[in-house]
PDB file of C-alpha atoms in Angstrom:
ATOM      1  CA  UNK A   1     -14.547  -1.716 -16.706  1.00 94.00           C
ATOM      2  CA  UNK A   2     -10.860  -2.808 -16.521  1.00 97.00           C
ATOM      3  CA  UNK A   3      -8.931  -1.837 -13.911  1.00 98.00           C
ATOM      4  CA  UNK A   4      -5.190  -2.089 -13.576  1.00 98.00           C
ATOM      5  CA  UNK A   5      -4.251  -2.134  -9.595  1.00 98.00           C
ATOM      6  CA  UNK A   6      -0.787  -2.237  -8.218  1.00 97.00           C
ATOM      7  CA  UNK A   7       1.099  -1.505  -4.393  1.00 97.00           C
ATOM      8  CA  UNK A   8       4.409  -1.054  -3.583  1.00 96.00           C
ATOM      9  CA  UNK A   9       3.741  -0.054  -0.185  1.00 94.00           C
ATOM     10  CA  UNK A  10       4.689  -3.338   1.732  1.00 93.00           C
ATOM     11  CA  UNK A  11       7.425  -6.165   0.469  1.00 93.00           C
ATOM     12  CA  UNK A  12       5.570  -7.403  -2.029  1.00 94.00           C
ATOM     13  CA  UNK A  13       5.400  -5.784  -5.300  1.00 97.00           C
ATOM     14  CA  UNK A  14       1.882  -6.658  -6.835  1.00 97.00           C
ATOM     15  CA  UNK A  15      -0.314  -6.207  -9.498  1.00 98.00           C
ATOM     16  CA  UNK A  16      -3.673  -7.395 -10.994  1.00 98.00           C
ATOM     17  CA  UNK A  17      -6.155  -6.505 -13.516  1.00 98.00           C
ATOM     18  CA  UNK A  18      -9.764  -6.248 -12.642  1.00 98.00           C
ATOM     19  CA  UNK A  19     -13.224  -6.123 -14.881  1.00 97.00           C
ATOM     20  CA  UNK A  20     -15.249  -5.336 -12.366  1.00 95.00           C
ATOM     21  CA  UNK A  21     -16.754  -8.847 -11.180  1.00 95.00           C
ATOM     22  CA  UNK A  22     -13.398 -10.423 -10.655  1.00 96.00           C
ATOM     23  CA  UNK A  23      -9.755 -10.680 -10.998  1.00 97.00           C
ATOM     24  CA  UNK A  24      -8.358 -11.584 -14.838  1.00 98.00           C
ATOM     25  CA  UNK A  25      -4.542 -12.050 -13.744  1.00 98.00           C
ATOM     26  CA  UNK A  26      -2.662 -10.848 -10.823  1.00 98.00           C
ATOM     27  CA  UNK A  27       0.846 -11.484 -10.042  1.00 97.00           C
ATOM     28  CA  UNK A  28       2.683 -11.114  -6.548  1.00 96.00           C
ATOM     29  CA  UNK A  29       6.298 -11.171  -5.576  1.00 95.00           C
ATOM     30  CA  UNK A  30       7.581 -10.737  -1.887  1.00 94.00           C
ATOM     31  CA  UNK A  31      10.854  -8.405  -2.563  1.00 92.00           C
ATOM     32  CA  UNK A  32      11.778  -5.519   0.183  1.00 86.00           C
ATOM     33  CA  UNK A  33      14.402  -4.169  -2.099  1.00 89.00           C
ATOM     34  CA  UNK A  34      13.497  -4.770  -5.763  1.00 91.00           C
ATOM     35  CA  UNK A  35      10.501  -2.739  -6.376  1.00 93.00           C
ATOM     36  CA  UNK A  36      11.626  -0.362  -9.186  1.00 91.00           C
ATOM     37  CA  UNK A  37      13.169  -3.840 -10.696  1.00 94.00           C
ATOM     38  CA  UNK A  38      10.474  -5.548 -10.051  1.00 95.00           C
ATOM     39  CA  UNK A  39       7.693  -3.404 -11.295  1.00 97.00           C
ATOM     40  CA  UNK A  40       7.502  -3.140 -14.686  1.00 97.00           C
ATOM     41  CA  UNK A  41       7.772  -6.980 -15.513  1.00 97.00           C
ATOM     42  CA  UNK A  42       5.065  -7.851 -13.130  1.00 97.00           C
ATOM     43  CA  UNK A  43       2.522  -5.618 -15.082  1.00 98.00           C
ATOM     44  CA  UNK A  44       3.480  -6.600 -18.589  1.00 97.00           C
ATOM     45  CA  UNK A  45       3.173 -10.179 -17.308  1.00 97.00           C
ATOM     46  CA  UNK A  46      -0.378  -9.519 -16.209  1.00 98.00           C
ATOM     47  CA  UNK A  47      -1.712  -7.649 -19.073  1.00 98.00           C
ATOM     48  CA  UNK A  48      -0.434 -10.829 -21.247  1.00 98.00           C
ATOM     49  CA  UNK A  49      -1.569 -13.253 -19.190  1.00 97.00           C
ATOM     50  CA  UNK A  50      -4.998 -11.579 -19.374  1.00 98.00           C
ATOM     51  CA  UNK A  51      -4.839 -10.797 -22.964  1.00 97.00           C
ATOM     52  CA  UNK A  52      -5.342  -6.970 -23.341  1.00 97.00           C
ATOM     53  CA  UNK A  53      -3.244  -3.850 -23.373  1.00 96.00           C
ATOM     54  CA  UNK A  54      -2.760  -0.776 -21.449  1.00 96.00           C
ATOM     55  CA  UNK A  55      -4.709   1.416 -23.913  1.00 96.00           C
ATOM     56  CA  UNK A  56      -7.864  -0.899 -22.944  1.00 97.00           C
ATOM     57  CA  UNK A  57      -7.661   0.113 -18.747  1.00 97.00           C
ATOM     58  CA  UNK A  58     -10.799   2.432 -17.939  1.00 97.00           C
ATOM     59  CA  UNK A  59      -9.357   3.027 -14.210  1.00 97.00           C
ATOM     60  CA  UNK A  60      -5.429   2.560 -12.258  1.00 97.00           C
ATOM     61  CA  UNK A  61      -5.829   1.528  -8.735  1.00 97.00           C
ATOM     62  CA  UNK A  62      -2.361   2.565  -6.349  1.00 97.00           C
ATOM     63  CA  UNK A  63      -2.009   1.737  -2.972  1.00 97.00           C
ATOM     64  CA  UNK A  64      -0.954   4.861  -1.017  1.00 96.00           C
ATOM     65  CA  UNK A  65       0.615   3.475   1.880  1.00 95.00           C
ATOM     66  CA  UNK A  66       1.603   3.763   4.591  1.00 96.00           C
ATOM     67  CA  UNK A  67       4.893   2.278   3.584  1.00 92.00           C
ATOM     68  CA  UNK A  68       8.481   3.410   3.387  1.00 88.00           C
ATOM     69  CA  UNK A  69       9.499   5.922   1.239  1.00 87.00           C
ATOM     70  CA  UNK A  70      11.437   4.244  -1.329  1.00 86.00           C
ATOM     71  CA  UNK A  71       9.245   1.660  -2.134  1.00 90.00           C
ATOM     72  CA  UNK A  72       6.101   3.527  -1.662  1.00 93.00           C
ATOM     73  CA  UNK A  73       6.945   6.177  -4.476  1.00 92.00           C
ATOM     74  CA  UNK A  74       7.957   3.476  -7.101  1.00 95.00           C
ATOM     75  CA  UNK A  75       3.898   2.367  -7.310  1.00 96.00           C
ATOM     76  CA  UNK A  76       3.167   5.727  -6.890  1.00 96.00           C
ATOM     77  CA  UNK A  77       4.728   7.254  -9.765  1.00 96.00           C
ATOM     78  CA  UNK A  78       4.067   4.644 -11.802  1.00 97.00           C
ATOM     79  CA  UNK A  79       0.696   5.033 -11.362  1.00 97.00           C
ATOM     80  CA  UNK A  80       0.388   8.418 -12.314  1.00 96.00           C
ATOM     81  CA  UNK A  81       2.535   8.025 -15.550  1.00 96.00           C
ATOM     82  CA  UNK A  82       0.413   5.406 -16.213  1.00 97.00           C
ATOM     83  CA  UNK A  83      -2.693   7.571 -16.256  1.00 96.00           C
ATOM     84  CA  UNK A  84      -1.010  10.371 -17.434  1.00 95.00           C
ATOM     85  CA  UNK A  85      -0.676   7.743 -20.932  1.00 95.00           C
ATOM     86  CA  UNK A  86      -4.121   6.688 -20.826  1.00 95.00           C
ATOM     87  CA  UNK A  87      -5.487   9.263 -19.537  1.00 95.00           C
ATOM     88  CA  UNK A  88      -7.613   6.588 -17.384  1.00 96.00           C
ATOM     89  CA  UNK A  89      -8.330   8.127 -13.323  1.00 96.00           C
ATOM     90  CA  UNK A  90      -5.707   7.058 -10.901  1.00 97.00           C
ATOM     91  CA  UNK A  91      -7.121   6.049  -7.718  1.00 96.00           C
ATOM     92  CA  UNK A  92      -5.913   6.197  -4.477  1.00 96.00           C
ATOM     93  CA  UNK A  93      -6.702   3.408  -1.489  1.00 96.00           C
ATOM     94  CA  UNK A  94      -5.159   2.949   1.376  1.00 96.00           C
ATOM     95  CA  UNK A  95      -3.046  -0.385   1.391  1.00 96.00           C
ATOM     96  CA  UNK A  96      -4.114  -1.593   5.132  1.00 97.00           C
ATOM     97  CA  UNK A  97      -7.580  -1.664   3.497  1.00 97.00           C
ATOM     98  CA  UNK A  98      -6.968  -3.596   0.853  1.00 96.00           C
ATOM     99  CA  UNK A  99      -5.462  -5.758   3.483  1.00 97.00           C
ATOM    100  CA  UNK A 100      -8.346  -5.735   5.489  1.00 97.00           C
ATOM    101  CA  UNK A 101     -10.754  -6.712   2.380  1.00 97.00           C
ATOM    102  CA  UNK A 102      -8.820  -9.765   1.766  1.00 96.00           C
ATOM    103  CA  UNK A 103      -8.866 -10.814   5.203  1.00 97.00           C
ATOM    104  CA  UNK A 104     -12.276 -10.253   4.260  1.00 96.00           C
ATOM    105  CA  UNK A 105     -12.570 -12.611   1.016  1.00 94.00           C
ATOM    106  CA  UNK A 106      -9.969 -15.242   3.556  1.00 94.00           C
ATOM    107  CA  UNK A 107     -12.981 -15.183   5.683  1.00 95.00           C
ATOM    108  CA  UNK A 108     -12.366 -12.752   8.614  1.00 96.00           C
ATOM    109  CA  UNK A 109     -15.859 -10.391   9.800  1.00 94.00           C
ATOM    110  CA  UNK A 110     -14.195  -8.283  12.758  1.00 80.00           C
ATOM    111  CA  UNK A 111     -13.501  -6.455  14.267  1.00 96.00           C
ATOM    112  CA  UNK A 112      -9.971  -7.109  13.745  1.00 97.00           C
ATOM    113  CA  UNK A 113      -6.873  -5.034  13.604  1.00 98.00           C
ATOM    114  CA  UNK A 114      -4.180  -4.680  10.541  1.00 98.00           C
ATOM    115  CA  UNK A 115      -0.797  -3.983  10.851  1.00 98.00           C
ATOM    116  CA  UNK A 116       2.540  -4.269   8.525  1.00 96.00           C
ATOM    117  CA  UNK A 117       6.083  -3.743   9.235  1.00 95.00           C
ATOM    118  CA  UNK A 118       7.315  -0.537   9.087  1.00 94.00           C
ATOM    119  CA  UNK A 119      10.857  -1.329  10.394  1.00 90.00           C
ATOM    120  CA  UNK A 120      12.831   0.331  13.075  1.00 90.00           C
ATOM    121  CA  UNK A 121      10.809  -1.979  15.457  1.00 94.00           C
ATOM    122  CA  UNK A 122       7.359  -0.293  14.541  1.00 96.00           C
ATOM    123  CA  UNK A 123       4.190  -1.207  12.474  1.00 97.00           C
ATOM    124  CA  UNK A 124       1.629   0.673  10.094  1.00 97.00           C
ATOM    125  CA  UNK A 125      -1.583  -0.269  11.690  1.00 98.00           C
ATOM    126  CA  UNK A 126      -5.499   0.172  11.999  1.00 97.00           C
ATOM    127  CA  UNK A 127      -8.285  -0.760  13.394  1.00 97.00           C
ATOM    128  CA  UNK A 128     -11.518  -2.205  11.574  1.00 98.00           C
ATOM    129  CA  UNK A 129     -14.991  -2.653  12.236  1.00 97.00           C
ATOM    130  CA  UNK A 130     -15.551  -5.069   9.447  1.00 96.00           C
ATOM    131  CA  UNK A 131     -12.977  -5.758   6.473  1.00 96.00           C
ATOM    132  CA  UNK A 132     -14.597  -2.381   4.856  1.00 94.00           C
ATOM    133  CA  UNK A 133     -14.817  -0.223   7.464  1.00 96.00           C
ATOM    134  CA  UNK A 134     -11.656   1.455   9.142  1.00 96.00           C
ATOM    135  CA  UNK A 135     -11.699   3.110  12.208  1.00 95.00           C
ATOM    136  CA  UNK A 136      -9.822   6.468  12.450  1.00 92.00           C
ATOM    137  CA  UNK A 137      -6.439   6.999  10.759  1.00 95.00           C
ATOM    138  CA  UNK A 138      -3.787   4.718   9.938  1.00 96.00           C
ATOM    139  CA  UNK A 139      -0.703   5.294  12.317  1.00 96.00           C
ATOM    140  CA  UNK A 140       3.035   4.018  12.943  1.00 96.00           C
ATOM    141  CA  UNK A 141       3.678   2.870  16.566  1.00 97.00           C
ATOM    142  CA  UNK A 142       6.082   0.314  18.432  1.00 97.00           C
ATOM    143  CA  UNK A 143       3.975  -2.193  18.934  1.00 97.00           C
ATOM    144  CA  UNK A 144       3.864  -2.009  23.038  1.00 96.00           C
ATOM    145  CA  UNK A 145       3.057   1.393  22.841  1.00 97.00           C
ATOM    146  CA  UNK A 146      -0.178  -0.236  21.272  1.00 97.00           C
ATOM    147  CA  UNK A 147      -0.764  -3.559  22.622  1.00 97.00           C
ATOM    148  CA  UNK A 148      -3.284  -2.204  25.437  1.00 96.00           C
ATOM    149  CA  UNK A 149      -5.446  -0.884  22.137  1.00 95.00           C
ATOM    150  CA  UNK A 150      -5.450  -4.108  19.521  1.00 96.00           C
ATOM    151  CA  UNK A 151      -5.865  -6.525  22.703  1.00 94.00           C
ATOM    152  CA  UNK A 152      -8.674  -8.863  22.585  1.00 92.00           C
ATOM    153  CA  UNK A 153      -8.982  -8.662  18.566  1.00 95.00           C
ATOM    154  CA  UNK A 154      -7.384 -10.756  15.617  1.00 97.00           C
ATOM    155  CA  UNK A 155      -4.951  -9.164  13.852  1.00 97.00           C
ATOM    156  CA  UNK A 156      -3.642  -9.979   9.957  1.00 97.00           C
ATOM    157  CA  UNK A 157      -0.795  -8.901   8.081  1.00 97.00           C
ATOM    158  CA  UNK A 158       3.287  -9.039   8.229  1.00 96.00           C
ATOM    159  CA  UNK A 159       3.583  -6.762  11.201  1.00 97.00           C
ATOM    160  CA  UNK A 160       1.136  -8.760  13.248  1.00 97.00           C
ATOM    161  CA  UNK A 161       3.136 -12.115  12.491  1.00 96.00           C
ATOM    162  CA  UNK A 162       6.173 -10.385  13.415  1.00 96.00           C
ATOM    163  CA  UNK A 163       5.012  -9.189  16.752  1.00 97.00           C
ATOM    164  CA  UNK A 164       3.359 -12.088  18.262  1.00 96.00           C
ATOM    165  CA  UNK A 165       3.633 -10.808  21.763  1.00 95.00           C
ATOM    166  CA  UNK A 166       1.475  -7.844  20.849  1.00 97.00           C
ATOM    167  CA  UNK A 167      -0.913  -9.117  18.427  1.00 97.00           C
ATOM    168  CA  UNK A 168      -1.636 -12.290  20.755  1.00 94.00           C
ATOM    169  CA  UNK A 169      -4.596 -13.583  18.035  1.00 95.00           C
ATOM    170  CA  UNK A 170      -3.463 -13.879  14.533  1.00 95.00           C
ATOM    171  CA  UNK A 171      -6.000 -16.520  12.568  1.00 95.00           C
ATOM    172  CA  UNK A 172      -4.679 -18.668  10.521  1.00 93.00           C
ATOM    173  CA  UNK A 173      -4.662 -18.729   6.318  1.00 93.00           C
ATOM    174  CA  UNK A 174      -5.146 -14.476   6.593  1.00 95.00           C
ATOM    175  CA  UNK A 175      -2.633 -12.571   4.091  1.00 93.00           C
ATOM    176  CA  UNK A 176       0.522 -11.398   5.582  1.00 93.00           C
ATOM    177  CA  UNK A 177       1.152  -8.732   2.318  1.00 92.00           C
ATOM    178  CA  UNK A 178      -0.606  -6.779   0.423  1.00 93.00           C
ATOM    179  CA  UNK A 179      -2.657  -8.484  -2.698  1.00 95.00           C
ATOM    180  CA  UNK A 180      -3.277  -6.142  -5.840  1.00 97.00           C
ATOM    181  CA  UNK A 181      -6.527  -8.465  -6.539  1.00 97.00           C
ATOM    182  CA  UNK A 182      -8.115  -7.500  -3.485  1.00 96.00           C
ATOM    183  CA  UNK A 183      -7.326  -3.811  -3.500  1.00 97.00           C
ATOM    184  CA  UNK A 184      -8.679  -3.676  -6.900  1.00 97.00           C
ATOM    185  CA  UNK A 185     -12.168  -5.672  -5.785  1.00 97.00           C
ATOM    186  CA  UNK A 186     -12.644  -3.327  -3.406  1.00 97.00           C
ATOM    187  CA  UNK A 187     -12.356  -0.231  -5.842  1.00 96.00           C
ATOM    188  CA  UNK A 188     -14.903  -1.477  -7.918  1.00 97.00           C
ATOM    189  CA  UNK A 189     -16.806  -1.964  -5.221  1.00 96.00           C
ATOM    190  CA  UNK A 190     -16.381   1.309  -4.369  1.00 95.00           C
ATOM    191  CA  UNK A 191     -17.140   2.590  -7.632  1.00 95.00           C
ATOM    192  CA  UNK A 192     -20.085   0.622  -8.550  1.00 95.00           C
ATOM    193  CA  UNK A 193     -21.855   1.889  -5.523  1.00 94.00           C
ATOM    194  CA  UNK A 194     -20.925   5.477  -6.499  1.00 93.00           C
ATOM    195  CA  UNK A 195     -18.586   6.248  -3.794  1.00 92.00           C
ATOM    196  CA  UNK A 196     -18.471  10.571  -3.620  1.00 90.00           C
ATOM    197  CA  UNK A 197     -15.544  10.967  -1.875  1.00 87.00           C
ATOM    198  CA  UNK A 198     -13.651   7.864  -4.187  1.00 89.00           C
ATOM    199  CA  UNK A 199     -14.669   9.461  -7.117  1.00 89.00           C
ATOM    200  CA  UNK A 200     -13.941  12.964  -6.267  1.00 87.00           C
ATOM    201  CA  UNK A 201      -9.761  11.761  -4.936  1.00 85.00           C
ATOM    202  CA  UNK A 202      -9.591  10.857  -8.702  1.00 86.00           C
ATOM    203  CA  UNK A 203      -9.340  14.685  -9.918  1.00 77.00           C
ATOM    204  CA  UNK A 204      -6.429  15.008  -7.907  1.00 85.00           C
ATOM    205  CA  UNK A 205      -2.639  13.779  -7.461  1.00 89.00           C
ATOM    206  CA  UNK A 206      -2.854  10.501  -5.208  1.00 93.00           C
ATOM    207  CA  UNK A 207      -1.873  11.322  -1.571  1.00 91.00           C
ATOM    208  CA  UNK A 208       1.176   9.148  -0.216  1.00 93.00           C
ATOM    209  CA  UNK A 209       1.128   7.936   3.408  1.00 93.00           C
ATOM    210  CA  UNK A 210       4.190   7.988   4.519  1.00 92.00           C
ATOM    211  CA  UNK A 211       3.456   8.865   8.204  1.00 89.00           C
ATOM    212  CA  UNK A 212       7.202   9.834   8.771  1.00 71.00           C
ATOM    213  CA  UNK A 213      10.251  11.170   7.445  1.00 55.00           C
ATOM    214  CA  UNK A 214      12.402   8.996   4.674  1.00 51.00           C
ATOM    215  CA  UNK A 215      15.478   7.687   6.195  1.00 51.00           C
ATOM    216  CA  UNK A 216      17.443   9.974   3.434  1.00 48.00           C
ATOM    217  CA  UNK A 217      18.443  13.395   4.751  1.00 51.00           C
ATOM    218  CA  UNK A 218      19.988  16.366   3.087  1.00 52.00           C
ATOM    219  CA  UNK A 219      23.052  16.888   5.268  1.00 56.00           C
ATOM    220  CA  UNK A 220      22.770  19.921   7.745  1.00 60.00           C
ATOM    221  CA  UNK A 221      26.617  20.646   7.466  1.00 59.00           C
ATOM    222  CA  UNK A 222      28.612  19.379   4.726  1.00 57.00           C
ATOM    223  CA  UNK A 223      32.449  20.230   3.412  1.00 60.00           C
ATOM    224  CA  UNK A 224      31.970  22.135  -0.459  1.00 58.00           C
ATOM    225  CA  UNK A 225      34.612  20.544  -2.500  1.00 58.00           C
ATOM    226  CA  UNK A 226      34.160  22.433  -5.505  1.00 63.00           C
ATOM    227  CA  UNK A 227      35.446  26.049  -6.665  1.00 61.00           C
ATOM    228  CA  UNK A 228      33.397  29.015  -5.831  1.00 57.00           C
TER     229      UNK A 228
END
């Protein structure tokens, strides 16, 4: 097994390869507006740094959000060119849980609460039973009109640092972004236990979650400057 993860879904552009037992390389870089730069040389770095090649990845692991739109479709895409190459399965996780299993590996049980900035003074969160079980749906909220709901529990990632006033417990030495090693652990996790519903998502296109509109519009009402 070699997997090749990557996420785009939070500031950090990251990506790692995996052989099943344990991370061969992973590189990280915290970067809000340089994912589509940023990309591309963090994967060729890994794949030398591990000493293999694209042609040798049995599986791609993409985080699908929730994250903005822009940065969220540069992992995604990527993803799926890369597997439309190799014609290795793309799979899809959900980047709070990959969170939430390396709060895990940092030492966390839960129940504990994830959550990471999703500007305009609101956060992607969700709540977890343990760092591999999720409770419900991940959701975008202002962070008071949540605080009644993640009180009493630790909470990890960037949003949760940002709004201390909400997320009152946030333990110390817990990842604040996203880590392409630990969504990539918990694939093969998922896949060496047989997973049904993991395997199955890898027949189709990888869902994005973006939870909301992009900030980009198509303008309702716009002046046509060219000849009819």
């Amino acid at each position: 097994m070699l997997l090749l993860a990557l996420d785009t879904a939070t500031p950090a552009v990251t990506v790692a390869l995996h052989d099943g037992e344990r991370v061969l390389a992973e590189f990280s870089r915290v970067d809000a507006r340089r994912h589509g730069e940023l990309l591309m040389p963090a994967v060729d770095r890994v794949f030398r740094e591990a000493g293999t090649e694209l042609s040798a990845v049995t599986g791609i692991v993409v985080g699908q959000g929730p994250g903005p739109y822009t940065g969220l479709r540069v992992g995604l895409v990527t993803a799926a060119a890369f597997g439309a190459v190799t014609g290795a399965p793309v799979y899809g996780v959900c980047s709070l849980d990959g969170l939430a299993h390396a709060a895990g590996r940092a030492g966390l049980a839960g129940p504990f609460t994830v959550a990471t900035d999703a500007r305009r003074k609101e956060v992607y969160w969700a709540r977890y039973t343990d760092p591999r079980t999720r409770v419900g749906e991940p959701a975008v909220d202002r962070p008071a009109d949540i605080a009644e709901r993640v009180a009493g529990t630790p909470a990890v990632g960037a949003g949760a640092l940002l709004y201390r006033d909400v997320f009152r417990e946030v333990p110390e030495g817990m990842p604040e972004h996203q880590s392409a090693g630990a969504l990539a652990a918990l694939a093969a996790e998922k896949l060496a236990a047989g997973d049904e519903a993991f395997l199955a998502g890898a027949g189709e296109p990888v869902r994005p979650l973006y939870l909301r509109r992009p900030d980009a519009q198509v303008p309702a009402h716009y002046k046509v400057v060219t000849p009819r």
